[in-house]
Coordinates of N, CA, C and O in Angstrom, one line a residue:
M64 N -26.9 22.6 -153.4 CA -27.3 22.8 -152.0 C -26.2 22.2 -151.1 O -25.5 21.3 -151.5
T65 N -26.1 22.8 -150.0 CA -25.2 22.4 -148.9 C -25.9 22.4 -147.6 O -27.0 23.0 -147.5
Y66 N -25.3 21.9 -146.6 CA -25.9 22.0 -145.2 C -25.1 23.0 -144.4 O -23.9 23.2 -144.6
V67 N -25.8 23.5 -143.4 CA -25.3 24.7 -142.6 C -25.5 24.4 -141.1 O -26.6 24.0 -140.8
V68 N -24.5 24.6 -140.3 CA -24.6 24.6 -138.9 C -25.1 26.0 -138.4 O -24.4 26.9 -138.8
T69 N -26.1 26.0 -137.6 CA -26.6 27.3 -137.1 C -26.4 27.5 -135.6 O -25.7 26.7 -135.0
E70 N -26.9 28.6 -135.1 CA -26.7 29.1 -133.8 C -26.9 28.0 -132.6 O -26.2 28.1 -131.6
A71 N -27.8 27.1 -132.8 CA -28.1 26.1 -131.7 C -26.8 25.3 -131.3 O -26.7 24.8 -130.2
C72 N -25.8 25.2 -132.2 CA -24.6 24.5 -131.9 C -23.6 25.2 -131.0 O -22.8 24.6 -130.3
I73 N -23.8 26.5 -130.9 CA -22.8 27.3 -130.1 C -22.9 26.9 -128.7 O -23.9 26.8 -128.1
N74 N -21.7 26.6 -128.1 CA -21.5 26.2 -126.8 C -22.0 24.8 -126.5 O -22.1 24.4 -125.3
C75 N -22.5 24.1 -127.5 CA -22.9 22.7 -127.3 C -21.9 21.7 -128.0 O -21.3 20.9 -127.3
K76 N -21.7 21.9 -129.3 CA -20.7 21.2 -130.1 C -20.8 19.7 -129.9 O -19.8 19.0 -129.6
H77 N -22.0 19.2 -130.1 CA -22.1 17.7 -130.1 C -21.5 17.3 -131.5 O -21.5 18.0 -132.4
T78 N -20.9 16.1 -131.5 CA -20.2 15.7 -132.7 C -20.7 14.5 -133.3 O -20.1 13.8 -134.1
D79 N -22.0 14.1 -133.0 CA -22.6 13.0 -133.6 C -22.7 13.2 -135.1 O -22.5 12.2 -135.9
C80 N -22.9 14.4 -135.5 CA -23.0 14.8 -137.0 C -21.7 14.5 -137.7 O -21.7 14.0 -138.8
V81 N -20.6 14.8 -137.0 CA -19.3 14.6 -137.6 C -19.1 13.1 -138.0 O -18.6 12.8 -139.0
Q82 N -19.4 12.3 -137.0 CA -19.3 10.8 -137.2 C -20.1 10.3 -138.4 O -19.8 9.4 -139.1
A83 N -21.3 11.0 -138.7 CA -22.2 10.6 -139.7 C -21.7 11.0 -141.1 O -22.2 10.5 -142.1
C84 N -20.9 12.0 -141.2 CA -20.5 12.7 -142.4 C -19.5 11.7 -143.2 O -18.4 11.4 -142.7
P85 N -19.9 11.3 -144.4 CA -19.0 10.4 -145.2 C -17.8 11.1 -145.9 O -17.0 10.4 -146.4
V86 N -17.8 12.5 -145.9 CA -16.7 13.2 -146.6 C -15.9 14.1 -145.7 O -15.1 14.9 -146.2
D87 N -16.1 14.0 -144.4 CA -15.3 14.9 -143.5 C -15.4 16.4 -143.8 O -14.4 17.1 -144.0
A88 N -16.7 16.8 -144.0 CA -16.9 18.2 -144.3 C -17.0 19.1 -143.1 O -17.0 20.3 -143.2
F89 N -16.9 18.6 -141.9 CA -17.0 19.4 -140.7 C -15.6 20.0 -140.3 O -14.6 19.3 -140.4
H90 N -15.7 21.2 -139.7 CA -14.5 21.8 -139.1 C -14.9 22.3 -137.7 O -16.1 22.6 -137.5
E91 N -13.9 22.3 -136.9 CA -14.1 22.6 -135.5 C -13.5 23.8 -135.0 O -12.3 24.0 -135.1
G92 N -14.3 24.6 -134.3 CA -13.7 25.8 -133.5 C -13.8 25.5 -132.1 O -14.2 24.4 -131.6
P93 N -13.5 26.5 -131.2 CA -13.5 26.3 -129.8 C -14.8 25.9 -129.2 O -14.9 25.1 -128.3
N94 N -15.9 26.5 -129.8 CA -17.3 26.1 -129.2 C -18.4 26.0 -130.2 O -19.5 26.2 -130.0
F95 N -18.0 25.6 -131.5 CA -18.9 25.6 -132.6 C -18.3 24.7 -133.7 O -17.1 24.6 -133.8
L96 N -19.2 24.1 -134.4 CA -18.8 23.3 -135.6 C -19.4 24.0 -136.9 O -20.4 24.7 -136.8
V97 N -18.7 23.9 -138.0 CA -19.2 24.4 -139.3 C -19.0 23.3 -140.3 O -18.2 22.4 -140.2
I98 N -19.7 23.5 -141.4 CA -19.7 22.6 -142.6 C -19.0 23.3 -143.7 O -19.5 24.4 -144.1
D99 N -18.0 22.8 -144.3 CA -17.4 23.3 -145.5 C -18.3 23.1 -146.7 O -18.6 22.0 -147.1
P100 N -18.9 24.2 -147.3 CA -19.8 24.0 -148.4 C -19.2 23.4 -149.6 O -19.9 22.8 -150.4
D101 N -17.9 23.5 -149.8 CA -17.2 22.9 -150.9 C -17.0 21.4 -150.7 O -16.8 20.7 -151.7
A102 N -17.0 20.9 -149.5 CA -16.8 19.5 -149.3 C -18.1 18.8 -149.1 O -18.2 17.6 -149.4
C103 N -19.1 19.5 -148.7 CA -20.4 18.8 -148.4 C -21.0 18.3 -149.7 O -21.0 18.9 -150.7
I104 N -21.5 17.0 -149.6 CA -22.1 16.4 -150.8 C -23.6 16.3 -150.7 O -24.2 15.5 -151.4
D105 N -24.2 17.0 -149.8 CA -25.6 17.2 -149.7 C -26.3 15.9 -149.4 O -27.5 15.6 -149.8
C106 N -25.7 15.0 -148.6 CA -26.3 13.7 -148.3 C -27.3 13.8 -147.1 O -28.1 12.9 -147.0
A107 N -27.3 14.8 -146.3 CA -28.2 15.0 -145.2 C -28.0 14.0 -144.0 O -28.7 14.0 -143.1
A108 N -26.9 13.2 -144.1 CA -26.7 12.3 -143.0 C -26.5 12.9 -141.6 O -26.9 12.4 -140.6
C109 N -26.0 14.1 -141.6 CA -25.7 14.8 -140.4 C -27.0 15.4 -139.7 O -27.0 15.5 -138.5
V110 N -28.0 15.7 -140.5 CA -29.1 16.4 -140.0 C -29.8 15.6 -138.8 O -30.1 16.2 -137.7
A111 N -30.1 14.4 -139.0 CA -30.8 13.6 -138.0 C -29.9 13.3 -136.8 O -30.5 13.0 -135.7
E112 N -28.6 13.4 -136.9 CA -27.7 13.1 -135.9 C -27.5 14.3 -134.9 O -27.0 14.1 -133.8
C113 N -28.0 15.5 -135.2 CA -27.8 16.6 -134.4 C -28.8 16.7 -133.3 O -30.0 16.9 -133.6
P114 N -28.4 16.5 -132.0 CA -29.4 16.5 -131.0 C -30.1 17.9 -130.7 O -31.1 17.9 -130.0
V115 N -29.5 18.9 -131.1 CA -30.0 20.3 -130.9 C -30.7 20.9 -132.2 O -31.0 22.0 -132.2
E116 N -30.8 20.1 -133.2 CA -31.4 20.5 -134.5 C -30.8 21.8 -135.0 O -31.5 22.7 -135.4
A117 N -29.5 21.8 -135.1 CA -28.8 23.0 -135.5 C -28.4 23.0 -137.0 O -27.9 23.9 -137.5
I118 N -28.7 21.9 -137.7 CA -28.2 21.7 -139.1 C -29.4 21.8 -140.1 O -30.4 21.1 -139.9
Y119 N -29.3 22.6 -141.1 CA -30.3 22.8 -142.1 C -29.7 22.8 -143.5 O -28.5 23.2 -143.7
A120 N -30.5 22.4 -144.5 CA -30.1 22.6 -145.9 C -30.1 24.1 -146.1 O -30.9 24.9 -145.5
D121 N -29.2 24.6 -146.9 CA -29.0 26.1 -147.0 C -30.3 26.7 -147.4 O -30.6 27.8 -147.0
A122 N -31.1 26.1 -148.2 CA -32.4 26.7 -148.7 C -33.4 26.7 -147.6 O -34.4 27.5 -147.7
D123 N -33.2 26.0 -146.5 CA -34.2 25.9 -145.4 C -33.7 26.6 -144.2 O -34.4 26.5 -143.1
V124 N -32.6 27.2 -144.2 CA -32.1 27.9 -143.0 C -33.1 29.0 -142.6 O -33.5 29.8 -143.5
P125 N -33.6 29.0 -141.4 CA -34.5 30.1 -141.0 C -34.0 31.5 -141.2 O -32.8 31.7 -141.2
A126 N -34.9 32.4 -141.5 CA -34.5 33.8 -141.9 C -33.5 34.4 -140.8 O -32.5 35.0 -141.2
D127 N -33.8 34.2 -139.6 CA -32.9 34.8 -138.5 C -31.6 34.1 -138.4 O -30.7 34.5 -137.6
Q128 N -31.4 33.0 -139.1 CA -30.1 32.3 -139.0 C -29.3 32.3 -140.4 O -28.3 31.7 -140.5
R129 N -29.8 33.1 -141.3 CA -29.2 33.1 -142.7 C -27.7 33.5 -142.6 O -26.9 33.1 -143.5
K130 N -27.3 34.3 -141.7 CA -25.9 34.8 -141.5 C -25.0 33.6 -141.4 O -23.8 33.7 -141.7
F131 N -25.5 32.5 -140.9 CA -24.6 31.3 -140.7 C -24.2 30.6 -142.0 O -23.3 29.8 -142.0
I132 N -24.9 30.9 -143.1 CA -24.5 30.3 -144.3 C -23.1 30.8 -144.7 O -22.2 30.0 -145.0
D133 N -22.9 32.1 -144.7 CA -21.6 32.7 -145.0 C -20.6 32.4 -143.9 O -19.4 32.1 -144.1
L134 N -21.1 32.4 -142.6 CA -20.2 32.1 -141.5 C -19.6 30.7 -141.6 O -18.4 30.5 -141.3
N135 N -20.4 29.7 -142.0 CA -19.9 28.3 -142.1 C -18.7 28.3 -143.2 O -17.7 27.8 -142.9
A136 N -19.0 28.9 -144.3 CA -18.0 29.0 -145.4 C -16.7 29.7 -144.9 O -15.6 29.2 -145.2
E137 N -16.9 30.8 -144.3 CA -15.7 31.6 -143.8 C -14.9 30.8 -142.8 O -13.7 30.7 -142.9
L138 N -15.5 30.3 -141.8 CA -14.8 29.6 -140.7 C -14.2 28.3 -141.1 O -13.2 27.8 -140.6
A139 N -14.9 27.6 -142.1 CA -14.4 26.3 -142.6 C -13.0 26.5 -143.2 O -12.2 25.6 -143.2
R140 N -12.7 27.7 -143.7 CA -11.4 27.9 -144.4 C -10.3 28.0 -143.3 O -9.1 27.8 -143.6
D141 N -10.7 28.5 -142.1 CA -9.7 28.8 -141.1 C -9.6 27.7 -140.0 O -8.5 27.6 -139.3
W142 N -10.6 27.0 -139.8 CA -10.6 26.0 -138.7 C -10.2 24.6 -139.2 O -10.5 24.2 -140.3
P143 N -9.6 23.8 -138.3 CA -9.2 22.4 -138.7 C -10.4 21.5 -138.9 O -11.4 21.7 -138.2
G144 N -10.2 20.5 -139.7 CA -11.2 19.5 -139.9 C -11.4 18.6 -138.7 O -10.5 18.5 -137.9
I145 N -12.6 18.0 -138.6 CA -12.8 17.1 -137.5 C -13.6 15.9 -138.2 O -14.5 16.1 -138.9
S146 N -13.1 14.7 -137.8 CA -13.7 13.5 -138.5 C -14.1 12.5 -137.5 O -14.6 11.4 -137.9
R147 N -13.9 12.7 -136.2 CA -14.3 11.7 -135.2 C -15.2 12.3 -134.1 O -15.0 13.5 -133.7
K148 N -16.0 11.5 -133.6 CA -16.9 12.0 -132.5 C -16.1 12.2 -131.2 O -15.2 11.5 -130.9
R149 N -16.5 13.3 -130.5 CA -15.9 13.7 -129.3 C -17.0 14.0 -128.3 O -18.1 14.2 -128.7
E150 N -16.7 14.2 -127.0 CA -17.7 14.6 -126.1 C -18.2 16.0 -126.4 O -17.4 16.8 -126.8
A151 N -19.4 16.2 -126.1 CA -20.0 17.6 -126.2 C -19.3 18.4 -125.2 O -18.7 17.9 -124.2
L152 N -19.5 19.7 -125.3 CA -18.9 20.6 -124.3 C -19.6 20.4 -123.0 O -20.8 20.0 -122.9
P153 N -18.9 20.7 -121.9 CA -19.5 20.4 -120.5 C -20.8 21.0 -120.2 O -21.6 20.4 -119.5
E154 N -21.1 22.2 -120.7 CA -22.3 22.9 -120.4 C -23.3 22.8 -121.5 O -24.3 23.5 -121.6
A155 N -23.2 21.8 -122.4 CA -24.0 21.6 -123.6 C -25.5 21.5 -123.2 O -26.4 22.1 -123.9
G156 N -25.8 20.8 -122.1 CA -27.2 20.7 -121.7 C -27.9 22.1 -121.4 O -29.0 22.3 -121.8
H157 N -27.2 22.9 -120.7 CA -27.7 24.3 -120.5 C -27.8 25.1 -121.8 O -28.8 25.7 -122.0
W158 N -26.7 25.1 -122.5 CA -26.7 26.0 -123.7 C -27.7 25.5 -124.8 O -28.0 26.3 -125.7
A159 N -28.1 24.2 -124.8 CA -29.0 23.7 -125.8 C -30.3 24.5 -125.8 O -31.0 24.6 -126.9
T160 N -30.7 25.1 -124.7 CA -32.0 25.7 -124.6 C -31.9 27.3 -124.7 O -32.9 28.0 -124.7
V161 N -30.7 27.8 -124.8 CA -30.4 29.2 -124.9 C -30.6 29.7 -126.3 O -30.1 29.1 -127.3
K162 N -31.3 30.8 -126.5 CA -31.5 31.4 -127.8 C -30.6 32.7 -127.9 O -30.1 33.2 -126.9
D163 N -30.4 33.2 -129.1 CA -29.6 34.4 -129.3 C -28.3 34.4 -128.7 O -27.9 35.2 -127.8
K164 N -27.5 33.4 -129.1 CA -26.1 33.3 -128.5 C -25.0 33.5 -129.4 O -23.9 33.0 -129.2
L165 N -25.2 34.2 -130.5 CA -24.2 34.4 -131.5 C -23.0 35.2 -130.8 O -21.8 34.9 -131.1
D166 N -23.3 36.0 -129.8 CA -22.2 36.7 -129.1 C -21.3 35.8 -128.3 O -20.2 36.2 -127.9
Q167 N -21.7 34.5 -128.2 CA -20.9 33.6 -127.4 C -19.9 32.8 -128.4 O -19.0 32.1 -127.9
L168 N -20.1 33.0 -129.7 CA -19.2 32.3 -130.6 C -17.8 32.7 -130.5 O -17.5 33.9 -130.5
K169 N -16.9 31.8 -130.3 CA -15.5 32.0 -130.1 C -14.8 31.6 -131.4 O -14.9 30.5 -131.9
H170 N -14.0 32.6 -132.0 CA -13.2 32.2 -133.1 C -11.9 32.9 -133.0 O -11.8 34.1 -132.8
P171 N -10.8 32.1 -133.0 CA -9.5 32.6 -132.8 C -9.0 33.7 -133.8 O -9.6 33.8 -134.8

């Protein structure tokens, strides 16, 4: 089992989860975080730290969010690692309540 960042993180990018990760499994894109499934040790430390409840165990990812399992693995290969907490994106408060925002995901 591994943990997966889902759609709720898009345009929020809180990094409390990053700080909680003991193995630096997080990777950072312009407006989203992902977890490298090969680095994740299934400790669940990140789950409680996410203020928008965007992180799930892969077996528990809601059906409409299952595409994020493969997306985390794919983007983790291309995006740089992040191991320190940073400020959330400026509009995070607004975007935390928005649903269906996959079209907002930026990846270089």
